[in-house]
Structures are given as structure tokens and as C-alpha cells.
Amino acid sequence: YVEKALHFTVPPASPTWIYTSSKGFGQGTGLWSLVWFTCLVPLVLLFWKLAAHKIIFVNLRTIVSVHLMHILSQYVINYCAPWPEKDSHHVNNPSYLERIGCIVPCHKSAGEIKATLQSLLQFLKPEHVVVVDNGNSVEPLDETQRVVEELNPAITYLWVPIGMKTNALWVGLNKLPPTVEYVMHIDDDTECPPDMVFDEHVWDHSHTDAVSYGIVMYQTGIVEKLVDYEFKTISQFRLFQSHFSTVWFQHGIIGIWRRKAFTEVLQEHPFLPFGEDNWNGTINLLRNRQMRQELRSHVITYAPPTLLPGGSFDRQQGYGAANIWKQRAERWFVNAPRRFWIRLYLLFFYCHDTVLGNIVFRVLSLMHLFEIYAHLVAPLTLLIYAFSNHFRWSFVWQAFLLQSVLHCGQVMFQNYYWWRHRKDIQVDFLVCLLMPLYQTFLTVCFWYGHWRCLLYYIPFVPMRCGLYTEGGMTPALLKHLHNIDTCADDGEEADSPFHLNLEDGSTGALGGPCHDVP
């Protein structure tokens, strides 16, 4: 398993403090969780006390003030970084395209991978495309390999028997040929448009290590359309970051890195189950590097078509995230509180190469830190209000209606005024009406995800720096982390931590000296 599923290298030469402070902690959680909850109890009591004081802000004036701040930020972003026109005159440089390689991590993707690869082959050499199919199984889980080989046998297909996207990226990165200087990663259900802009001049700035692209969704249902609007606003916000400071991370959906930078980032990566893209960006910021956004073109991808679990939908985004709740509340939104201290460190010590870049970075960092705090305290404040003598149902309905009207107006202004020059990215009127409800749903996802981070993710899911990249994986850890049973190779001791073979049936189903967690 070790040989088939992992790639080992030497430790990073000049690691950041997040790597050095996390390396060697081990995967045991008993003592760490005890210490964590001992420290968390007074923190929760502090949050509760703060929430009790915040009850005075539960009024209509606060709602109006918050939306006025959002409108102001919306104006600044759209005025300073408007969504650009399509660049019909841009011609991609063939010599630049020949230096780009692409990793496509995938999981049960036979139905989508063909369209993704066809879109890539418009620009890239097939020898520079690596499809990394992965899952906790000895054998591939579907017909992805057949689809890839039928499309173009020059594309490299790998089956990695550990189901983890970060590990798939790491293994795929080390399978790219040496002629690749820039590494593109793209999700298995994402397509590049025919007019995709690959502009090599982004690398003229020596501090730039990566570039991301705009992201839109297939318009197959109302939930997908709501997510589409959300990602369009995120894409434009990143353009603002790119112009005046730095993008914070490249979504796993699409991004291009300098190969050296991507290698160094993954060497220090914590290899947590979810949110690998945000950790990539965070580590890059700790190295005082920058990232950019390209919005003259955008990729198109799928979104889960339902908000909540249930229904007949069986397409599983993100290794099982078949609905927005699971994708956001249980995965994407469980990382931010864990990075709070890292963001606080970056607030004081990140160094941009311009004065304006440093100022903008710190303003946005303060806003992000306050947002984490607000998502933790807000549900406690509302809970206290619900059981207080001040509670009135009339206020609840008034607040909900006011919030909906103000948010709906903000969305319509964005859609019909700021995007009036780009009819192709405007959304339906119904989407404008429903966005307040969707945003309320996302807010609840934030609340749940952030508290899940404090109560479960931090104490029981340790950082895994170096475990997948430096030879630290053992049979017991494979079982513990991925529920994979392995047997020792023929002629080797049963307690040998490495050199595990991937023989037919050697996953614990047959006899022999198998390893397990006690």
C-alpha cells in the first residue's frame, strides 16, 4: 500500500512555523482532546458572556447597519475591480501552454471525466495530464480508467488506493514529467471554455506563485443557480484582492501554480480531510508569497442540487458531499476557526511588496477574524434572546422581512447594475428573490461548521504534516485514518511499519499477519 498509495521525499528545507509546530505531534487524540476541552470551557463561557451583552444589538437598526456596510463594500469592489469584458483579442502562447501540466484528482468520475479531459486537451499536451483516481480500495471503484484510455492513451492514469484529495494531488504532482514548469489542478467535473485565457505575463511578478480563475455553475436547477451567483461574487472579490493585495487561496476547482511553489506547499500541508485548497493558500501566505485572479475567462462546474440530505440525487461531489449542507457545514466551514491564530499571525507579520497591498491585506484580515468571531457568538446571542424577556415574535418577522428586502435589493443591484455589461453572467430574477433565503441557510452552515470545528475537528482530527510525504505512514495509521487493513509482505515481519505490498486480496480479507489498531 505504501508503494502504491504514497510518495515520499525529504522534509522541506525551510519550513514555516505551522509545519515545525505540528510535525511529530502524532495522531493520538486522548491527551490533546483533554487539554483542548480544558482550555475550551472558559472560552465558551467567555463567548456566552459576550453573547449576553450582544443582545442589545438584536434590533432593526443593527440589521440596517450591517447591510449598509455590505453595500459599501459591494460598491468598493465593483468600482475598483469590475468584472472585465471577455478578451476576444487574447491569443494563448503555445510555448507557455507546453510548459503547463495538469493534475485531475477524481473519485468515481467515469460519468464526468471525459468532458473535463476534452476541455483540457484543447490547450495542453496529453502527456502533461495526470488523472489521479483515488479511494480506499485495492481496485478502482468504477470505469474511469477505461474512459481515460479510450479518450487518449497518452494521458497518465493512476489508481491511488487512499481516498484523499490532497494525497492525490501530491502523488500526481510527482508523476508530472520534468518538462512541466506550471502545475494546474482542476476538479474532475470542471470544464475549461474554448476561450480560456492562459496569460504567462502573470508570472512576470516574481512574488506571484499561483493564479485562480472565475468559477460558474451549470444552470441545472435552482440550487445550482444560487451557488452560481455566490461563486460569481466570490470570483469578483478575488479579483479585487488580486488587484490591490493578494488572493488568499485558489479553490480546488481550478488553479495554476509555479511547480516549485506547489511542491513546497504540499510538503508542508497538514493533509486534513477537507479544505485542502485553503490550506495551500495559507501556507503560501506564511511564506510571504502572493496569488492572483484571472477573470477574463471562467471555468464551469457542478454544484450539489439539494440543500439538505435526502432525495434521489446520487452524484457525490467532493468524495461524498451530495448536498450543500454536507459540503459546507460538515466540510468547508470547519477549518476557519482552526486557522484563527494563523490569520492573526499573518495580520501582524505578512509582508506584501507594496504599502497598499499590506494595508488592504490587513483590513480584509480584520474583517475575516471578526467574521469568525461573529459566527461563533451569533447563535449564542440568538439563543439567549429566544429565552429572554425581550423576545417578541413580531420582531422576529420584522427582522426577517427587513433582512430579506435589503439583501434582495443588494443582489438585484449587483446583478442588474454592476453586471449590466455582462449579460452572460447575470442570473435569473428568481435567483435574486431567493438569495436572502440561501444566504440565511449558509449562515446556519457557518454556525454549525465553526462550532463543529471547536467541538470535534480540532480535538479529534490532528494535523498530519509529513505523514503522507516523508514516510511516516504505518499499518495502524492506515487503519485508523482510512479504515484500510493491510498485511505484511511475504517474508517480512508482521510489525514492519513500511514496505506494505498491494497484492490481490491483501486488505485483511485473507489470512496472514494483518495489522490493526488495538
Coordinates of C-alpha atoms in Angstrom, one line a residue:
Y1 CA 0.0 0.0 0.0
V2 CA 2.8 2.4 0.9
E3 CA 4.4 1.9 -2.5
K4 CA 1.2 2.3 -4.5
A5 CA -0.6 5.0 -2.5
L6 CA 2.1 7.4 -1.3
H7 CA 5.1 9.3 -2.5
F8 CA 7.9 10.1 0.0
T9 CA 10.5 12.8 -0.2
V10 CA 12.9 14.6 2.2
P11 CA 11.5 17.2 4.7
P12 CA 11.2 20.8 3.5
A13 CA 14.4 22.8 3.7
S14 CA 13.0 26.0 5.1
P15 CA 9.5 25.2 6.5
T16 CA 7.1 27.6 8.0
W17 CA 6.2 27.5 11.7
I18 CA 2.9 25.8 11.1
Y19 CA 4.9 22.7 9.8
T20 CA 7.5 22.7 12.6
S21 CA 4.9 23.2 15.3
S22 CA 2.7 20.4 14.0
K23 CA 5.3 17.9 12.9
G24 CA 5.7 15.0 15.3
F25 CA 2.5 15.5 17.3
G26 CA 1.3 12.1 16.4
Q27 CA -2.3 11.0 15.7
G28 CA -3.3 10.2 19.2
T29 CA -6.1 12.4 20.5
G30 CA -6.7 11.4 24.1
L31 CA -4.3 13.8 25.9
W32 CA -4.7 16.5 23.3
S33 CA -8.5 16.5 23.5
L34 CA -8.4 16.7 27.3
V35 CA -6.1 19.7 27.1
W36 CA -8.2 21.3 24.4
F37 CA -11.5 20.9 26.2
T38 CA -10.0 22.2 29.4
C39 CA -9.0 25.4 27.5
L40 CA -12.2 25.5 25.6
V41 CA -14.6 25.6 28.6
P42 CA -13.5 29.1 29.7
L43 CA -13.5 30.2 26.1
V44 CA -17.1 29.1 25.7
L45 CA -18.1 30.8 28.9
L46 CA -16.5 34.0 27.6
F47 CA -18.4 33.6 24.3
W48 CA -21.6 33.1 26.3
K49 CA -20.9 36.3 28.4
L50 CA -20.2 38.3 25.3
A51 CA -23.3 36.9 23.6
A52 CA -25.4 38.0 26.6
H53 CA -24.1 41.6 26.2
K54 CA -24.6 41.5 22.4
I55 CA -28.4 41.0 22.9
I56 CA -28.7 44.8 22.9
F57 CA -27.7 44.7 19.2
V58 CA -30.6 42.4 18.3
N59 CA -32.7 45.2 16.7
L60 CA -33.7 46.5 13.3
R61 CA -31.0 49.3 13.4
T62 CA -28.3 46.7 13.6
I63 CA -29.7 44.9 10.5
V64 CA -29.7 48.1 8.5
S65 CA -26.2 49.0 9.6
V66 CA -24.8 45.6 8.6
H67 CA -26.4 45.9 5.2
L68 CA -25.1 49.4 4.7
M69 CA -21.6 48.1 5.3
H70 CA -22.2 45.3 2.8
I71 CA -23.5 47.8 0.2
L72 CA -20.4 50.0 0.8
S73 CA -18.0 47.0 0.3
Q74 CA -20.0 46.0 -2.7
Y75 CA -19.5 49.5 -4.2
V76 CA -15.8 49.5 -3.5
I77 CA -15.3 46.0 -5.0
N78 CA -17.3 46.8 -8.2
Y79 CA -15.9 50.2 -8.7
C80 CA -12.2 49.2 -8.1
A81 CA -12.4 45.7 -9.7
P82 CA -15.3 45.4 -12.1
W83 CA -16.0 42.1 -13.8
P84 CA -13.9 42.5 -17.0
E85 CA -15.1 42.1 -20.6
K86 CA -14.1 39.0 -22.4
D87 CA -10.7 39.4 -24.1
S88 CA -11.5 38.3 -27.6
H89 CA -8.1 39.5 -28.8
H90 CA -6.0 37.4 -26.4
V91 CA -4.1 34.6 -28.1
N92 CA -2.6 31.9 -25.8
N93 CA 1.2 31.5 -26.3
P94 CA 1.8 27.9 -27.4
S95 CA 5.2 27.8 -25.8
Y96 CA 3.6 28.7 -22.4
L97 CA 0.9 26.0 -22.8
E98 CA 3.6 23.4 -23.5
R99 CA 5.0 24.1 -20.0
I100 CA 1.7 23.6 -18.2
G101 CA 0.9 20.2 -16.7
C102 CA -2.5 19.3 -15.1
I103 CA -3.5 17.1 -12.2
V104 CA -7.1 15.9 -12.1
P105 CA -7.8 14.2 -8.8
C106 CA -11.0 12.2 -9.1
H107 CA -13.3 9.7 -7.3
K108 CA -15.8 7.6 -9.1
S109 CA -15.8 10.1 -12.0
A110 CA -16.5 7.9 -15.1
G111 CA -19.5 10.0 -16.0
E112 CA -17.8 13.4 -15.9
I113 CA -14.1 12.9 -16.5
K114 CA -14.4 12.7 -20.3
A115 CA -15.8 16.2 -20.7
T116 CA -13.2 17.6 -18.3
L117 CA -10.3 16.0 -20.2
Q118 CA -11.6 17.1 -23.6
S119 CA -11.7 20.7 -22.4
L120 CA -8.1 20.4 -21.2
L121 CA -6.8 18.8 -24.4
Q122 CA -7.9 22.0 -26.2
F123 CA -4.8 23.6 -24.7
L124 CA -2.5 21.0 -23.0
K125 CA -0.4 18.1 -24.2
P126 CA -1.9 14.8 -23.2
E127 CA 1.5 13.7 -21.8
H128 CA 1.2 16.6 -19.4
V129 CA -2.2 15.5 -18.0
V130 CA -2.3 13.1 -15.0
V131 CA -5.6 11.7 -13.8
V132 CA -5.3 10.5 -10.2
D133 CA -8.3 8.2 -9.4
N134 CA -8.4 7.5 -5.7
G135 CA -10.4 5.7 -3.0
N136 CA -9.9 3.4 0.0
S137 CA -9.9 0.3 -2.1
V138 CA -7.4 -2.0 -3.7
E139 CA -9.1 -1.8 -7.1
P140 CA -10.6 1.2 -8.9
L141 CA -14.2 1.9 -8.0
D142 CA -15.6 2.5 -11.5
E143 CA -14.7 2.7 -15.2
T144 CA -12.8 5.9 -15.1
Q145 CA -9.6 4.2 -16.3
R146 CA -11.3 2.8 -19.4
V147 CA -12.9 6.2 -20.2
V148 CA -9.5 8.0 -19.9
E149 CA -7.6 5.4 -22.0
E150 CA -10.3 5.4 -24.7
L151 CA -10.1 9.2 -25.0
N152 CA -6.4 9.4 -25.2
P153 CA -3.9 6.7 -24.1
A154 CA -1.2 9.3 -23.8
I155 CA -2.9 10.7 -20.7
T156 CA -1.4 9.2 -17.5
Y157 CA -3.9 7.4 -15.4
L158 CA -3.1 6.4 -11.8
W159 CA -5.1 4.5 -9.2
V160 CA -4.2 5.6 -5.7
P161 CA -5.7 3.3 -3.1
I162 CA -6.1 6.0 -0.4
G163 CA -9.2 8.2 -0.7
M164 CA -7.8 11.7 -0.1
K165 CA -7.7 14.6 -2.5
T166 CA -4.5 16.2 -1.0
N167 CA -2.6 12.9 -1.3
A168 CA -3.9 12.5 -4.9
L169 CA -2.5 16.0 -5.7
W170 CA 0.8 15.1 -4.1
V171 CA 1.2 11.8 -6.0
G172 CA 0.0 13.4 -9.3
L173 CA 2.5 16.3 -8.9
N174 CA 5.3 13.8 -8.6
K175 CA 4.2 11.9 -11.7
L176 CA 4.3 15.0 -14.0
P177 CA 7.2 15.0 -16.4
P178 CA 10.1 17.3 -15.8
T179 CA 9.1 19.5 -18.8
V180 CA 6.2 20.9 -16.7
E181 CA 7.0 24.2 -15.1
Y182 CA 3.5 25.3 -14.1
V183 CA 1.0 22.9 -12.4
M184 CA -2.7 23.2 -13.0
H185 CA -5.2 21.4 -10.7
I186 CA -8.8 21.0 -11.8
D187 CA -11.7 19.1 -10.4
D188 CA -13.0 16.0 -12.2
D189 CA -16.3 17.7 -13.1
T190 CA -15.0 21.0 -14.2
E191 CA -14.6 22.2 -17.8
C192 CA -12.4 24.9 -19.4
P193 CA -14.1 27.1 -22.0
P194 CA -12.7 27.3 -25.6
D195 CA -11.7 30.9 -24.9
M196 CA -9.8 30.1 -21.7
V197 CA -7.1 32.7 -21.1
F198 CA -3.7 31.5 -20.2
D199 CA -1.6 34.6 -19.8
E200 CA 2.1 33.9 -19.0
H201 CA 2.6 37.6 -18.0
V202 CA 1.1 36.8 -14.6
W203 CA 4.4 35.2 -13.7
D204 CA 6.4 38.4 -14.5
H205 CA 5.8 39.4 -10.9
S206 CA 8.3 37.4 -9.0
H207 CA 6.3 37.2 -5.8
T208 CA 3.3 35.6 -7.6
D209 CA 3.2 31.8 -7.0
A210 CA -0.3 30.9 -8.2
V211 CA -3.3 32.2 -10.2
S212 CA -7.0 31.3 -9.9
Y213 CA -9.9 31.7 -12.3
G214 CA -13.5 32.7 -12.2
I215 CA -16.0 29.9 -11.4
V216 CA -19.6 29.5 -12.5
M217 CA -22.1 26.6 -12.2
Y218 CA -24.1 24.5 -14.6
Q219 CA -27.6 26.0 -14.6
T220 CA -29.4 22.8 -14.0
G221 CA -31.6 23.7 -11.0
I222 CA -32.5 26.5 -8.6
V223 CA -29.9 25.4 -6.0
E224 CA -27.2 25.3 -8.6
K225 CA -28.2 28.8 -9.8
L226 CA -28.0 30.1 -6.2
V227 CA -24.5 28.6 -5.9
D228 CA -23.6 30.1 -9.3
Y229 CA -24.4 33.7 -8.1
E230 CA -22.4 33.0 -4.9
F231 CA -19.3 31.9 -6.7
K232 CA -19.5 34.8 -9.2
T233 CA -19.4 37.3 -6.3
I234 CA -16.5 35.3 -4.8
S235 CA -14.7 35.4 -8.1
Q236 CA -15.0 39.1 -8.4
F237 CA -14.0 39.6 -4.7
R238 CA -10.8 37.7 -5.5
L239 CA -10.2 40.0 -8.5
F240 CA -10.3 42.9 -6.0
Q241 CA -7.8 41.1 -3.8
S242 CA -5.6 40.4 -6.8
H243 CA -5.5 44.0 -7.9
F244 CA -4.8 45.5 -4.6
S245 CA -3.1 42.9 -2.4
T246 CA -3.2 39.1 -2.9
V247 CA -5.7 36.3 -3.3
W248 CA -5.8 34.2 -0.2
F249 CA -6.2 30.8 -1.9
Q250 CA -7.1 29.0 -5.1
H251 CA -10.3 27.0 -5.0
G252 CA -9.6 23.3 -5.6
I253 CA -11.9 23.6 -8.5
I254 CA -9.2 25.4 -10.6
G255 CA -5.8 26.9 -10.1
I256 CA -2.3 27.1 -11.6
W257 CA 0.9 27.2 -9.6
R258 CA 4.6 27.5 -10.1
R259 CA 5.7 23.9 -9.8
K260 CA 8.4 24.7 -7.2
A261 CA 5.9 26.6 -5.1
F262 CA 3.2 23.9 -5.3
T263 CA 5.8 21.3 -4.3
E264 CA 6.9 23.3 -1.3
V265 CA 3.3 24.0 -0.2
L266 CA 2.3 20.3 -0.4
Q267 CA 5.4 19.3 1.5
E268 CA 4.1 21.4 4.5
H269 CA 0.5 20.6 4.1
P270 CA -1.4 19.2 7.1
F271 CA -3.3 16.7 4.9
L272 CA -6.6 17.2 6.8
P273 CA -9.7 15.5 5.3
F274 CA -11.3 18.7 3.9
G275 CA -10.3 22.2 2.8
E276 CA -7.0 21.3 1.1
D277 CA -7.2 24.4 -1.1
N278 CA -7.4 27.0 1.7
W279 CA -4.5 25.3 3.5
N280 CA -2.5 25.6 0.3
G281 CA -3.1 29.3 0.2
T282 CA -2.5 29.8 3.9
I283 CA 0.9 28.1 3.8
N284 CA 1.8 30.2 0.7
L285 CA 0.9 33.4 2.6
L286 CA 3.1 32.2 5.5
R287 CA 5.9 32.1 3.0
N288 CA 5.2 35.8 2.2
R289 CA 4.1 34.9 -1.3
Q290 CA 1.2 36.2 -3.4
M291 CA -1.6 34.8 -5.6
R292 CA -3.6 36.4 -8.4
Q293 CA -7.0 36.1 -10.1
E294 CA -7.8 35.8 -13.8
L295 CA -11.4 36.8 -14.6
R296 CA -11.3 37.3 -18.4
S297 CA -12.4 33.7 -18.5
H298 CA -14.0 31.3 -16.1
V299 CA -14.5 27.5 -15.8
I300 CA -17.8 25.8 -15.3
T301 CA -18.5 23.1 -12.8
Y302 CA -21.3 21.2 -10.9
A303 CA -22.8 22.1 -7.6
P304 CA -24.9 19.8 -5.4
P305 CA -28.5 20.2 -6.5
T306 CA -30.1 20.0 -3.0
L307 CA -29.6 21.9 0.2
L308 CA -30.2 19.1 2.7
P309 CA -29.6 15.3 2.8
G310 CA -32.3 13.2 1.2
G311 CA -33.7 12.9 -2.3
S312 CA -32.8 10.8 -5.3
F313 CA -29.6 12.6 -6.3
D314 CA -26.6 10.2 -6.4
R315 CA -23.8 12.3 -7.9
Q316 CA -21.4 12.8 -4.9
Q317 CA -19.2 15.9 -5.2
G318 CA -16.1 16.0 -3.0
Y319 CA -15.9 12.4 -2.0
G320 CA -19.5 12.2 -0.8
A321 CA -20.8 15.7 -0.5
A322 CA -24.1 15.2 -2.3
N323 CA -25.8 18.3 -0.8
I324 CA -24.9 21.8 0.2
W325 CA -25.3 21.1 4.0
K326 CA -22.7 18.3 3.9
Q327 CA -20.4 20.2 1.6
R328 CA -20.4 23.4 3.7
A329 CA -21.4 22.7 7.3
E330 CA -19.6 19.4 7.6
R331 CA -16.6 20.2 5.4
W332 CA -15.7 23.6 4.0
F333 CA -16.7 25.6 7.1
V334 CA -15.0 23.5 9.7
N335 CA -11.5 24.9 9.0
A336 CA -11.7 28.7 9.6
P337 CA -11.6 28.6 13.5
R338 CA -8.6 26.3 13.3
R339 CA -6.8 28.9 11.3
F340 CA -7.8 31.8 13.5
W341 CA -4.3 32.0 15.1
I342 CA -2.6 31.7 11.8
R343 CA -4.7 34.6 10.4
L344 CA -3.9 36.6 13.5
Y345 CA -0.2 35.9 12.9
L346 CA -0.5 36.9 9.2
L347 CA -2.3 40.1 10.3
F348 CA 0.9 41.2 12.1
F349 CA 3.7 39.6 10.1
Y350 CA 2.6 39.0 6.5
C351 CA 4.7 41.2 4.2
H352 CA 3.4 42.3 0.8
D353 CA 5.8 44.1 -1.6
T354 CA 3.6 47.3 -1.7
V355 CA 2.3 49.6 1.1
L356 CA -1.2 49.4 -0.4
G357 CA -1.1 45.6 -0.5
N358 CA -0.1 45.5 3.2
I359 CA -3.0 47.8 4.1
V360 CA -5.6 46.0 2.1
F361 CA -4.5 42.6 3.4
R362 CA -4.8 43.8 7.0
V363 CA -8.2 45.3 6.5
L364 CA -9.5 42.1 5.0
S365 CA -7.8 40.0 7.7
L366 CA -9.5 42.0 10.4
M367 CA -12.9 41.6 8.6
H368 CA -12.3 37.8 8.4
L369 CA -11.3 37.4 12.0
F370 CA -14.3 39.4 13.1
E371 CA -16.5 37.1 10.8
I372 CA -15.2 34.0 12.6
Y373 CA -15.9 35.6 16.0
A374 CA -19.4 36.6 14.8
H375 CA -20.3 33.2 13.5
L376 CA -19.3 31.7 16.9
V377 CA -21.1 34.3 19.1
A378 CA -24.2 35.0 16.9
P379 CA -26.0 31.6 17.6
L380 CA -25.4 32.0 21.3
T381 CA -26.8 35.6 21.2
L382 CA -30.0 34.4 19.4
L383 CA -30.4 31.5 21.8
I384 CA -30.2 33.9 24.8
Y385 CA -32.6 36.3 23.1
A386 CA -35.1 33.4 22.4
F387 CA -35.3 32.7 26.2
S388 CA -35.2 36.2 27.4
N389 CA -38.0 38.5 28.5
H390 CA -37.2 40.7 25.4
F391 CA -38.3 38.0 22.9
R392 CA -41.1 39.0 20.6
W393 CA -42.3 37.1 17.6
S394 CA -43.3 40.3 15.9
F395 CA -39.7 41.4 16.0
V396 CA -38.6 38.1 14.5
W397 CA -40.8 38.5 11.5
Q398 CA -40.0 42.2 11.1
A399 CA -36.2 41.4 11.2
F400 CA -36.6 38.6 8.7
L401 CA -38.6 40.7 6.3
L402 CA -36.2 43.7 6.6
Q403 CA -33.2 41.5 6.1
S404 CA -34.8 39.8 3.1
V405 CA -35.8 43.0 1.4
L406 CA -32.4 44.7 2.0
H407 CA -30.5 41.6 0.8
C408 CA -32.7 41.1 -2.2
G409 CA -32.2 44.8 -3.2
Q410 CA -28.4 44.3 -2.9
V411 CA -28.4 41.3 -5.1
M412 CA -30.6 43.0 -7.7
F413 CA -28.3 46.0 -7.7
Q414 CA -25.3 43.7 -8.2
N415 CA -27.0 41.7 -11.0
Y416 CA -28.7 44.4 -13.0
Y417 CA -26.4 47.4 -12.4
W418 CA -22.9 46.3 -11.8
W419 CA -23.1 43.3 -14.2
R420 CA -25.2 45.2 -16.8
H421 CA -22.2 45.0 -19.3
R422 CA -22.0 41.2 -19.0
K423 CA -25.5 39.8 -19.8
D424 CA -23.9 36.3 -19.9
I425 CA -23.1 36.3 -16.2
Q426 CA -26.4 37.8 -15.0
V427 CA -28.7 35.5 -13.0
D428 CA -32.5 35.0 -13.1
F429 CA -34.9 37.3 -11.3
L430 CA -36.0 34.3 -9.2
V431 CA -32.4 33.8 -8.0
C432 CA -32.3 37.4 -6.8
L433 CA -35.5 36.8 -4.8
L434 CA -34.3 33.6 -3.3
M435 CA -30.7 34.7 -2.4
P436 CA -31.7 36.0 1.0
L437 CA -33.1 32.6 2.0
Y438 CA -30.0 30.9 0.6
Q439 CA -27.7 33.2 2.5
T440 CA -29.6 32.5 5.7
F441 CA -29.0 28.8 5.1
L442 CA -25.3 29.4 4.5
T443 CA -25.2 31.4 7.7
V444 CA -26.6 28.5 9.7
C445 CA -24.0 26.3 7.9
F446 CA -21.3 28.7 9.1
W447 CA -22.6 28.5 12.7
Y448 CA -22.7 24.7 12.7
G449 CA -19.4 24.3 10.9
H450 CA -17.5 26.7 13.2
W451 CA -18.8 25.1 16.4
R452 CA -18.1 21.6 14.9
C453 CA -14.5 22.7 14.4
L454 CA -14.2 23.7 18.1
L455 CA -16.0 20.6 19.5
Y456 CA -14.8 17.9 17.1
Y457 CA -12.5 18.8 14.3
I458 CA -9.7 20.4 16.4
P459 CA -9.6 18.0 19.3
F460 CA -10.1 14.7 17.3
V461 CA -8.6 15.4 13.9
P462 CA -4.9 16.2 14.4
M463 CA -2.7 17.9 11.8
R464 CA -0.8 15.4 9.6
C465 CA 2.2 17.3 8.4
G466 CA 4.8 15.0 6.8
L467 CA 2.7 11.8 7.4
Y468 CA 1.9 11.3 3.7
T469 CA 5.1 12.9 2.3
E470 CA 8.0 11.7 4.5
G471 CA 7.4 8.0 5.2
G472 CA 5.5 8.2 8.5
M473 CA 2.6 6.1 7.4
T474 CA 2.2 2.8 9.3
P475 CA -0.3 -0.1 9.0
A476 CA -2.0 1.1 12.2
L477 CA -2.4 4.6 10.9
L478 CA -3.8 3.3 7.6
K479 CA -6.5 1.5 9.6
H480 CA -7.0 4.5 11.9
L481 CA -7.2 7.2 9.3
H482 CA -8.7 5.4 6.3
N483 CA -10.1 2.1 7.7
I484 CA -7.7 0.2 5.5
D485 CA -6.5 -3.2 6.7
T486 CA -3.1 -4.3 5.3
C487 CA -1.0 -7.5 5.6
A488 CA 2.8 -7.7 5.8
D489 CA 4.7 -8.6 2.6
D490 CA 5.8 -12.2 2.2
G491 CA 9.0 -12.8 4.2
E492 CA 8.7 -9.6 6.2
E493 CA 7.9 -9.2 9.9
A494 CA 4.3 -8.5 10.8
D495 CA 5.3 -5.4 12.7
S496 CA 7.2 -3.8 9.8
P497 CA 5.8 -0.3 9.5
F498 CA 6.6 0.1 5.8
H499 CA 7.1 -1.9 2.6
L500 CA 3.4 -3.0 2.6
N501 CA 2.5 -4.7 -0.7
L502 CA -0.7 -4.4 -2.7
E503 CA -1.3 -8.0 -3.5
D504 CA -4.6 -9.3 -4.7
G505 CA -6.9 -9.6 -1.7
S506 CA -4.3 -8.4 0.8
T507 CA -6.6 -5.9 2.5
G508 CA -7.2 -8.1 5.6
A509 CA -9.8 -10.3 3.9
L510 CA -7.3 -13.2 3.7
G511 CA -5.2 -14.9 6.3
G512 CA -1.8 -13.8 7.3
P513 CA -0.2 -11.3 9.7
C514 CA -2.5 -8.4 9.5
H515 CA -2.2 -5.1 11.3
D516 CA -5.0 -3.3 13.1
V517 CA -5.5 -0.6 15.7
P518 CA -5.7 -2.0 19.2

